[in-house]
Coordinates of N, CA and C in Angstrom, one line a residue:
G487 N -21.1 5.3 -31.3 CA -20.8 5.4 -32.7 C -19.7 6.3 -32.9
G488 N -19.4 6.5 -34.2 CA -18.3 7.4 -34.5 C -18.5 7.9 -35.9
L489 N -17.6 8.9 -36.3 CA -17.7 9.6 -37.6 C -16.3 9.8 -38.1
D490 N -16.0 9.3 -39.3 CA -14.7 9.5 -39.9 C -14.8 10.7 -40.8
I491 N -13.9 11.6 -40.7 CA -13.8 12.8 -41.6 C -12.6 12.7 -42.4
V492 N -12.8 12.8 -43.7 CA -11.7 12.7 -44.7 C -11.3 14.1 -45.1
T493 N -10.1 14.5 -44.8 CA -9.6 15.9 -45.2 C -9.2 15.9 -46.7
E494 N -9.4 17.1 -47.2 CA -9.0 17.3 -48.6 C -7.9 18.3 -48.7
R495 N -7.2 18.3 -49.8 CA -6.1 19.3 -50.1 C -6.6 20.7 -50.0
S496 N -7.9 20.9 -50.3 CA -8.4 22.3 -50.3 C -8.6 22.8 -48.9
H497 N -8.6 21.9 -47.9 CA -8.9 22.4 -46.5 C -7.7 23.2 -45.9
L498 N -8.0 24.3 -45.3 CA -7.0 25.1 -44.7 C -6.4 24.4 -43.4
T499 N -5.1 24.6 -43.2 CA -4.5 24.1 -42.0 C -4.8 25.0 -40.9
G500 N -4.7 24.5 -39.6 CA -5.0 25.3 -38.5 C -5.8 24.6 -37.4
K501 N -6.4 25.3 -36.5 CA -7.1 24.7 -35.4 C -8.6 24.7 -35.7
Y502 N -9.2 23.5 -35.5 CA -10.7 23.3 -35.7 C -11.3 22.9 -34.4
T503 N -12.6 23.2 -34.3 CA -13.4 22.7 -33.2 C -14.6 21.9 -33.7
A504 N -14.7 20.7 -33.2 CA -15.9 19.8 -33.5 C -16.9 19.9 -32.4
E505 N -18.1 20.1 -32.7 CA -19.2 20.2 -31.7 C -20.2 19.1 -31.9
L506 N -20.7 18.6 -30.8 CA -21.8 17.6 -30.8 C -23.1 18.3 -30.3
R507 N -24.1 18.3 -31.2 CA -25.3 19.0 -30.8 C -26.5 18.1 -30.9
V508 N -27.5 18.4 -30.1 CA -28.8 17.7 -30.1 C -29.8 18.6 -30.9
P509 N -30.5 18.0 -31.8 CA -31.4 18.8 -32.6 C -32.4 19.6 -31.7
G510 N -32.5 20.9 -32.0 CA -33.4 21.7 -31.2 C -32.8 22.5 -30.1
E511 N -31.5 22.1 -29.7 CA -30.8 22.7 -28.6 C -29.8 23.7 -29.2
S512 N -29.7 24.9 -28.5 CA -28.8 25.9 -29.0 C -27.3 25.7 -28.7
A513 N -27.1 25.0 -27.5 CA -25.7 24.8 -27.1 C -25.2 23.4 -27.3
P514 N -24.0 23.3 -27.7 CA -23.4 21.9 -27.9 C -23.3 21.1 -26.6
I515 N -23.5 19.8 -26.7 CA -23.3 19.0 -25.5 C -21.9 18.4 -25.3
G516 N -21.1 18.7 -26.3 CA -19.7 18.3 -26.3 C -18.9 18.9 -27.4
T517 N -17.6 19.2 -27.1 CA -16.7 19.8 -28.1 C -15.4 19.1 -28.0
A518 N -14.6 19.2 -29.1 CA -13.3 18.7 -29.2 C -12.5 19.6 -30.1
V519 N -11.3 19.9 -29.8 CA -10.4 20.8 -30.6 C -9.3 19.9 -31.2
F520 N -9.1 20.1 -32.5 CA -8.0 19.4 -33.1 C -7.3 20.3 -34.1
N521 N -6.1 20.0 -34.5 CA -5.3 20.7 -35.5 C -5.2 20.0 -36.8
L522 N -5.4 20.7 -37.9 CA -5.2 20.1 -39.2 C -3.9 20.7 -39.7
E523 N -2.9 19.8 -40.0 CA -1.6 20.2 -40.3 C -1.1 19.4 -41.5
E524 N -0.1 20.0 -42.2 CA 0.6 19.2 -43.2 C 1.3 18.1 -42.5
F525 N 1.5 16.9 -43.2 CA 2.1 15.8 -42.6 C 3.6 16.1 -42.3
V526 N 4.0 15.8 -41.1 CA 5.4 15.9 -40.7 C 5.7 14.7 -39.8
P527 N 6.9 14.1 -39.9 CA 7.2 13.0 -39.1 C 7.2 13.3 -37.6
N528 N 7.2 12.3 -36.8 CA 7.3 12.5 -35.3 C 8.5 13.3 -35.0
R529 N 8.4 14.2 -34.0 CA 9.5 15.0 -33.5 C 10.1 14.4 -32.2
M530 N 9.4 13.4 -31.7 CA 9.8 12.8 -30.4 C 9.7 11.3 -30.5
K531 N 10.4 10.7 -29.5 CA 10.2 9.3 -29.3 C 10.0 9.1 -27.8
A532 N 9.2 8.1 -27.4 CA 8.9 7.8 -26.0 C 9.2 6.4 -25.6
A533 N 9.4 6.2 -24.3 CA 9.6 4.9 -23.8 C 8.9 4.8 -22.4
V534 N 8.5 3.6 -22.1 CA 7.8 3.3 -20.8 C 8.6 2.2 -20.1
A535 N 8.9 2.4 -18.8 CA 9.6 1.5 -18.0 C 8.9 1.3 -16.7
L536 N 8.9 0.0 -16.2 CA 8.3 -0.4 -14.9 C 9.4 -0.8 -14.0
D537 N 9.2 -0.6 -12.7 CA 10.2 -1.1 -11.7 C 10.2 -2.6 -11.5
S538 N 9.2 -3.3 -12.0 CA 9.0 -4.7 -11.8 C 8.2 -5.3 -12.8
A539 N 8.5 -6.5 -13.3 CA 7.7 -7.2 -14.3 C 6.6 -8.0 -13.7
L540 N 6.5 -8.0 -12.3 CA 5.4 -8.7 -11.6 C 4.8 -7.7 -10.6
I541 N 3.5 -7.4 -10.8 CA 2.8 -6.5 -9.9 C 1.9 -7.3 -9.0
T542 N 2.0 -7.0 -7.7 CA 1.2 -7.7 -6.7 C 0.2 -6.7 -6.0
P543 N -0.8 -7.3 -5.4 CA -1.9 -6.5 -4.9 C -1.4 -5.5 -3.8
E544 N -1.9 -4.3 -3.8 CA -1.7 -3.3 -2.8 C -0.3 -2.8 -2.7
K545 N 0.6 -3.2 -3.7 CA 2.0 -2.7 -3.7 C 2.1 -1.8 -4.9
P546 N 2.4 -0.5 -4.7 CA 2.5 0.4 -5.8 C 3.6 0.0 -6.8
A547 N 3.3 0.1 -8.1 CA 4.3 -0.2 -9.1 C 4.7 1.2 -9.7
A548 N 6.0 1.4 -9.8 CA 6.4 2.7 -10.4 C 6.5 2.6 -11.9
I549 N 6.0 3.6 -12.6 CA 6.0 3.7 -14.0 C 6.6 5.0 -14.4
T550 N 7.6 4.9 -15.3 CA 8.3 6.1 -15.8 C 8.1 6.2 -17.3
I551 N 7.6 7.3 -17.8 CA 7.6 7.6 -19.2 C 8.7 8.6 -19.5
T552 N 9.5 8.3 -20.5 CA 10.6 9.2 -20.9 C 10.4 9.6 -22.4
A553 N 10.5 10.9 -22.6 CA 10.4 11.5 -24.0 C 11.7 12.1 -24.4
E554 N 12.0 11.9 -25.6 CA 13.3 12.5 -26.1 C 13.0 13.1 -27.5
N555 N 13.6 14.3 -27.7 CA 13.4 14.9 -29.0 C 14.3 14.2 -30.0
L556 N 13.8 13.9 -31.2 CA 14.6 13.2 -32.2 C 15.8 14.0 -32.7
Y557 N 15.7 15.3 -32.6 CA 16.8 16.2 -33.0 C 17.8 16.3 -31.9
G558 N 17.6 15.7 -30.7 CA 18.5 15.7 -29.6 C 18.0 16.4 -28.4
G559 N 18.3 15.8 -27.3 CA 17.9 16.4 -26.0 C 16.6 15.9 -25.5
A560 N 16.4 16.0 -24.1 CA 15.2 15.6 -23.5 C 14.0 16.5 -23.9
A561 N 12.8 15.9 -24.0 CA 11.6 16.7 -24.3 C 11.1 17.2 -22.9
V562 N 11.4 18.4 -22.6 CA 11.1 19.0 -21.3 C 9.7 19.7 -21.3
G563 N 9.0 19.5 -20.3 CA 7.7 20.3 -20.1 C 6.6 19.8 -21.0
R564 N 6.7 18.6 -21.5 CA 5.6 18.1 -22.4 C 4.6 17.3 -21.5
T565 N 3.4 17.3 -21.9 CA 2.3 16.6 -21.2 C 2.4 15.1 -21.5
A566 N 2.5 14.3 -20.4 CA 2.6 12.8 -20.5 C 1.4 12.2 -19.8
E567 N 0.9 11.2 -20.4 CA -0.3 10.5 -19.9 C -0.1 9.0 -19.8
A568 N -0.6 8.4 -18.8 CA -0.4 6.9 -18.6 C -1.7 6.2 -18.3
L569 N -1.8 5.0 -18.8 CA -3.0 4.2 -18.4 C -2.6 2.7 -18.5
V570 N -3.4 1.9 -17.8 CA -3.1 0.5 -17.7 C -4.3 -0.3 -18.2
I571 N -4.2 -1.2 -19.1 CA -5.2 -2.1 -19.5 C -5.0 -3.5 -19.0
L572 N -5.9 -4.1 -18.2 CA -5.8 -5.4 -17.6 C -6.6 -6.4 -18.3
R573 N -6.0 -7.5 -18.7 CA -6.7 -8.6 -19.4 C -6.2 -9.9 -18.8
P574 N -7.0 -11.0 -18.9 CA -6.6 -12.3 -18.5 C -5.2 -12.6 -19.1
G575 N -4.3 -13.1 -18.3 CA -2.9 -13.4 -18.7 C -2.4 -14.7 -18.2
K576 N -1.1 -14.9 -18.3 CA -0.5 -16.2 -17.9 C 0.6 -15.9 -16.9
Y577 N 0.8 -16.8 -15.9 CA 1.9 -16.7 -15.0 C 2.6 -18.0 -15.0
E578 N 3.8 -18.0 -15.4 CA 4.6 -19.3 -15.6 C 5.9 -19.2 -14.7
P579 N 5.7 -19.5 -13.4 CA 6.9 -19.4 -12.5 C 7.9 -20.5 -12.8
E580 N 9.1 -20.2 -12.8 CA 10.2 -21.1 -13.2 C 10.3 -22.3 -12.2
Q581 N 9.9 -22.0 -10.9 CA 10.1 -23.1 -9.9 C 8.9 -24.1 -9.9
W582 N 7.9 -23.8 -10.7 CA 6.7 -24.7 -10.8 C 6.4 -25.1 -12.2
P583 N 7.3 -25.8 -12.9 CA 7.1 -26.2 -14.3 C 6.0 -27.2 -14.3
G584 N 5.2 -27.2 -15.4 CA 4.1 -28.1 -15.6 C 2.8 -27.7 -14.9
Y585 N 2.8 -26.7 -14.1 CA 1.6 -26.2 -13.4 C 1.0 -25.0 -14.2
T586 N -0.4 -25.1 -14.3 CA -1.1 -24.0 -15.0 C -1.8 -23.1 -13.9
F587 N -1.5 -21.8 -13.9 CA -2.0 -20.9 -12.9 C -3.1 -20.0 -13.4
T588 N -3.7 -20.3 -14.6 CA -4.8 -19.6 -15.1 C -6.0 -20.4 -15.3
N589 N -7.1 -19.8 -15.7 CA -8.3 -20.6 -16.0 C -9.1 -19.9 -17.1
D590 N -10.2 -20.5 -17.5 CA -11.0 -20.0 -18.6 C -12.2 -19.1 -18.3
T591 N -12.2 -18.6 -17.1 CA -13.3 -17.7 -16.6 C -13.3 -16.4 -17.5
A592 N -14.5 -16.1 -18.0 CA -14.6 -14.9 -18.9 C -14.4 -13.6 -18.0
L593 N -13.6 -12.7 -18.6 CA -13.3 -11.4 -17.9 C -13.1 -10.3 -18.9
E594 N -13.9 -9.3 -18.7 CA -13.8 -8.1 -19.6 C -12.5 -7.3 -19.3
P595 N -11.9 -6.7 -20.3 CA -10.7 -5.9 -20.0 C -11.1 -4.8 -19.1
M596 N -10.1 -4.4 -18.2 CA -10.3 -3.3 -17.3 C -9.3 -2.2 -17.6
L597 N -9.8 -1.0 -17.6 CA -9.0 0.2 -17.9 C -8.7 1.0 -16.6
E598 N -7.5 1.3 -16.3 CA -7.1 2.1 -15.2 C -6.3 3.4 -15.7
K599 N -7.0 4.5 -15.6 CA -6.3 5.8 -16.0 C -5.5 6.4 -14.9
L600 N -4.3 6.7 -15.2 CA -3.3 7.2 -14.2 C -3.1 8.7 -14.3
G601 N -3.8 9.4 -15.2 CA -3.7 10.9 -15.2 C -2.6 11.4 -16.1
Q602 N -2.4 12.7 -16.0 CA -1.4 13.4 -16.8 C -0.4 14.1 -15.9
K603 N 0.9 14.2 -16.4 CA 1.9 15.0 -15.7 C 2.8 15.6 -16.8
K604 N 3.6 16.6 -16.3 CA 4.5 17.2 -17.2 C 5.9 16.5 -17.1
T605 N 6.6 16.4 -18.2 CA 8.0 15.8 -18.1 C 8.9 16.8 -17.4
D606 N 9.9 16.2 -16.7 CA 10.8 17.1 -16.0 C 12.1 17.4 -16.9
E607 N 13.1 17.9 -16.2 CA 14.3 18.3 -16.9 C 15.0 17.1 -17.7
A608 N 14.7 15.9 -17.2 CA 15.3 14.7 -17.9 C 14.3 14.2 -19.0
G609 N 13.2 14.9 -19.2 CA 12.2 14.4 -20.1 C 11.3 13.2 -19.6
S610 N 11.3 13.1 -18.2 CA 10.6 12.0 -17.6 C 9.4 12.4 -16.8
A611 N 8.4 11.5 -16.7 CA 7.2 11.7 -15.9 C 7.0 10.4 -15.2
S612 N 6.7 10.5 -13.9 CA 6.6 9.3 -13.0 C 5.1 9.2 -12.6
F613 N 4.7 7.9 -12.6 CA 3.3 7.5 -12.2 C 3.4 6.3 -11.3
E614 N 2.3 6.1 -10.6 CA 2.2 4.9 -9.8 C 0.9 4.2 -10.1
F615 N 1.0 2.8 -10.1 CA -0.2 2.0 -10.3 C -0.3 1.0 -9.2
T616 N -1.4 1.0 -8.5 CA -1.6 0.0 -7.4 C -2.8 -0.9 -7.8
Y617 N -2.5 -2.2 -7.9 CA -3.6 -3.1 -8.2 C -4.3 -3.5 -6.9
T618 N -5.6 -3.4 -6.9 CA -6.5 -3.8 -5.8 C -7.1 -5.2 -6.1
A619 N -6.9 -6.1 -5.2 CA -7.5 -7.5 -5.5 C -9.0 -7.4 -5.6
R620 N -9.5 -8.2 -6.5 CA -11.0 -8.2 -6.8 C -11.4 -9.6 -6.7
E621 N -12.6 -9.9 -6.1 CA -13.2 -11.2 -6.0 C -13.5 -11.8 -7.3
T622 N -13.8 -11.0 -8.3 CA -14.1 -11.5 -9.6 C -12.9 -11.9 -10.5
V623 N -11.7 -11.6 -10.0 CA -10.5 -11.9 -10.7 C -9.9 -13.1 -10.1
T624 N -9.9 -14.3 -10.8 CA -9.4 -15.5 -10.2 C -8.2 -16.1 -11.0
M625 N -7.6 -15.2 -11.9 CA -6.5 -15.7 -12.7 C -5.4 -14.6 -12.8
P626 N -4.2 -14.9 -13.1 CA -3.2 -13.8 -13.3 C -3.7 -12.9 -14.5
L627 N -3.2 -11.7 -14.4 CA -3.6 -10.7 -15.4 C -2.4 -10.2 -16.2
E628 N -2.6 -9.8 -17.4 CA -1.6 -9.2 -18.2 C -1.9 -7.7 -18.1
A629 N -0.9 -6.9 -17.7 CA -1.0 -5.5 -17.6 C -0.3 -4.8 -18.8
S630 N -1.0 -4.2 -19.7 CA -0.5 -3.4 -20.8 C -0.4 -2.0 -20.4
V631 N 0.8 -1.5 -20.1 CA 1.0 -0.1 -19.7 C 1.3 0.8 -20.9
R632 N 0.4 1.7 -21.1 CA 0.5 2.6 -22.2 C 0.9 4.0 -21.8
G633 N 1.9 4.6 -22.5 CA 2.4 5.9 -22.2 C 2.2 6.8 -23.4
M634 N 1.7 8.0 -23.3 CA 1.5 8.9 -24.3 C 2.2 10.2 -24.0
V635 N 3.0 10.8 -24.9 CA 3.5 12.1 -24.7 C 3.1 13.0 -25.8
F636 N 2.6 14.2 -25.5 CA 2.0 15.1 -26.5 C 3.0 16.1 -27.0
E637 N 3.2 16.2 -28.4 CA 4.0 17.3 -28.9 C 3.3 18.6 -28.8
L638 N 4.0 19.7 -29.0 CA 3.4 21.0 -28.8 C 2.2 21.3 -29.7
G639 N 2.1 20.6 -30.8 CA 0.9 20.8 -31.7 C -0.2 19.9 -31.2
G640 N -0.1 19.1 -30.2 CA -1.1 18.2 -29.7 C -1.1 16.8 -30.2
R641 N -0.2 16.5 -31.1 CA -0.1 15.1 -31.6 C 0.6 14.3 -30.5
E642 N 0.2 13.0 -30.4 CA 0.8 12.2 -29.3 C 1.7 11.1 -29.9
V643 N 2.7 10.8 -29.1 CA 3.7 9.8 -29.4 C 3.5 8.7 -28.3
R644 N 3.4 7.4 -28.7 CA 3.0 6.4 -27.8 C 4.1 5.4 -27.6
A645 N 4.1 4.8 -26.4 CA 5.0 3.7 -26.1 C 4.2 2.7 -25.1
R646 N 4.7 1.5 -25.0 CA 4.1 0.6 -24.1 C 5.1 -0.3 -23.4
A647 N 4.6 -1.0 -22.3 CA 5.4 -2.0 -21.6 C 4.4 -3.0 -21.1
Q648 N 4.9 -4.2 -20.8 CA 4.1 -5.3 -20.3 C 4.5 -5.7 -18.9
A649 N 3.5 -6.2 -18.1 CA 3.8 -6.8 -16.8 C 2.8 -7.8 -16.5
V650 N 3.0 -8.7 -15.5 CA 2.1 -9.7 -15.1 C 1.6 -9.2 -13.7
V651 N 0.3 -9.4 -13.5 CA -0.3 -9.0 -12.2 C -0.7 -10.3 -11.5
F652 N -0.1 -10.5 -10.3 CA -0.4 -11.6 -9.4 C -1.7 -11.2 -8.7
P653 N -2.8 -11.9 -8.9 CA -4.1 -11.4 -8.6 C -4.5 -11.4 -7.1
A654 N -3.8 -12.1 -6.3 CA -4.2 -12.3 -4.9 C -3.0 -12.7 -4.1
P655 N -3.0 -12.7 -2.7 CA -1.9 -13.1 -2.0 C -1.4 -14.5 -2.3
V656 N -2.4 -15.4 -2.7 CA -2.1 -16.8 -3.0 C -2.6 -17.1 -4.4
A657 N -1.9 -17.9 -5.2 CA -2.3 -18.3 -6.5 C -2.3 -19.9 -6.5
L658 N -3.3 -20.4 -7.1 CA -3.4 -21.9 -7.2 C -3.0 -22.3 -8.6
G659 N -2.2 -23.4 -8.7 CA -1.8 -24.0 -10.0 C -2.2 -25.4 -10.0
L660 N -2.5 -25.9 -11.2 CA -3.0 -27.3 -11.4 C -2.0 -28.0 -12.4
A661 N -1.7 -29.2 -12.1 CA -0.9 -30.1 -13.0 C -1.6 -31.4 -13.1
L662 N -1.7 -31.9 -14.3 CA -2.4 -33.2 -14.6 C -1.4 -34.1 -15.3
A663 N -1.5 -35.4 -14.9 CA -0.7 -36.5 -15.5 C -1.5 -37.8 -15.5
S664 N -1.2 -38.6 -16.5 CA -1.9 -39.9 -16.6 C -1.5 -40.8 -15.4
A665 N -2.5 -41.4 -14.8 CA -2.3 -42.2 -13.6 C -1.8 -43.6 -14.1
P666 N -0.8 -44.2 -13.5 CA -0.4 -45.5 -13.9 C -1.4 -46.6 -13.5
G667 N -1.5 -47.6 -14.3 CA -2.4 -48.7 -14.0 C -3.2 -49.1 -15.2
E668 N -4.0 -50.2 -15.1 CA -4.8 -50.6 -16.3 C -5.9 -49.7 -16.6
V669 N -6.5 -49.2 -15.5 CA -7.7 -48.3 -15.7 C -7.2 -46.9 -15.9
S670 N -7.7 -46.2 -17.0 CA -7.2 -44.9 -17.3 C -7.7 -43.9 -16.2
G671 N -6.8 -43.0 -15.8 CA -7.2 -42.0 -14.8 C -6.2 -40.9 -14.8
L672 N -6.3 -40.0 -13.9 CA -5.5 -38.8 -13.8 C -4.9 -38.6 -12.4
D673 N -3.7 -38.2 -12.4 CA -3.1 -37.7 -11.1 C -3.2 -36.2 -11.2
V674 N -3.9 -35.7 -10.2 CA -4.1 -34.2 -10.1 C -3.2 -33.7 -9.0
S675 N -2.4 -32.7 -9.3 CA -1.5 -32.0 -8.3 C -1.9 -30.6 -8.3
V676 N -2.0 -30.0 -7.1 CA -2.3 -28.6 -6.9 C -1.2 -27.9 -6.1
A677 N -0.8 -26.8 -6.6 CA 0.2 -26.0 -5.9 C -0.4 -24.6 -5.5
A678 N -0.1 -24.3 -4.2 CA -0.6 -23.0 -3.7 C 0.7 -22.2 -3.4
I679 N 0.9 -21.1 -4.2 CA 2.2 -20.3 -4.0 C 1.9 -18.9 -3.8
Q680 N 3.0 -18.2 -3.3 CA 2.9 -16.7 -3.2 C 3.6 -16.1 -4.3
A681 N 3.6 -14.8 -4.4 CA 4.2 -14.1 -5.5 C 5.7 -14.3 -5.7
D682 N 6.4 -14.6 -4.6 CA 7.8 -14.9 -4.8 C 8.1 -16.4 -5.1
Q683 N 7.0 -17.1 -5.5 CA 7.1 -18.6 -5.9 C 7.3 -19.5 -4.7
S684 N 7.3 -19.0 -3.5 CA 7.4 -19.9 -2.4 C 6.1 -20.5 -2.0
P685 N 6.0 -21.8 -1.4 CA 4.7 -22.4 -1.1 C 4.0 -21.5 -0.1
A686 N 2.7 -21.5 -0.3 CA 1.8 -20.8 0.6 C 1.3 -21.7 1.7
A687 N 1.0 -21.1 2.9 CA 0.5 -21.9 4.0 C -1.0 -22.0 3.9
L688 N -1.4 -22.9 3.0 CA -2.8 -23.2 2.8 C -3.1 -24.6 3.1
E689 N -4.0 -24.8 4.1 CA -4.2 -26.2 4.6 C -4.8 -27.1 3.6
K690 N -5.8 -26.6 2.9 CA -6.5 -27.5 2.0 C -7.2 -26.7 0.9
V691 N -7.4 -27.5 -0.2 CA -8.1 -26.9 -1.4 C -9.1 -27.9 -1.9
F692 N -10.1 -27.4 -2.6 CA -11.1 -28.2 -3.2 C -10.9 -28.3 -4.7
V693 N -10.9 -29.5 -5.2 CA -10.7 -29.8 -6.6 C -12.0 -30.4 -7.2
T694 N -12.5 -29.8 -8.3 CA -13.7 -30.3 -8.9 C -13.4 -30.7 -10.4
L695 N -13.8 -31.9 -10.8 CA -13.5 -32.3 -12.1 C -14.9 -32.3 -12.9
D696 N -14.9 -31.7 -14.0 CA -16.1 -31.6 -14.8 C -15.9 -32.5 -16.1
R697 N -16.8 -33.4 -16.3 CA -16.7 -34.3 -17.5 C -17.5 -33.7 -18.6
E698 N -16.8 -33.5 -19.8 CA -17.4 -32.9 -20.9 C -17.9 -34.1 -21.8
S699 N -19.1 -33.9 -22.3 CA -19.7 -35.0 -23.2 C -19.2 -34.8 -24.6

């Protein structure tokens, strides 16, 4: 659950501490500190960059978060945080037009936290994300890379970038076409490819057709 607190003009600005308590207990089970300030516009802007738009298993992907002060100059010594959200996505290789490399298997979003670092003299902080292949993932994934940089007062400035995750050493694609002839039918073509779009050395695959009533 959650609780929304509406501030009033009569509330004093400054640092506040929120405590979560269990009835009958003297000590809080959780605390959070926040600042109540007059509204001011963002003092920084942030950007997220990846070294590749395609992430493959067990190969680290470099992520760079860069923060810049809006009044000029790099935002040095600021806390930067990175995380990756993985969801079912699409992979549309140019060399295999007409093939579908995804499926409709249900998959909950996955969150990968990459920690926090301080920005350097250029206002940058570097992170690495390594995707580990999972048996439950049978389709390409969309990786939403989120970067947050915190101003001195604690407020965060966000940026994001997108990438595609190739889920395994080999991906299977399916293409369907109407079969010629008097009796209606389908021509089913299967492609087994590697991340560089080259054919994979896969001897055979099994294709199952399910008829929907």
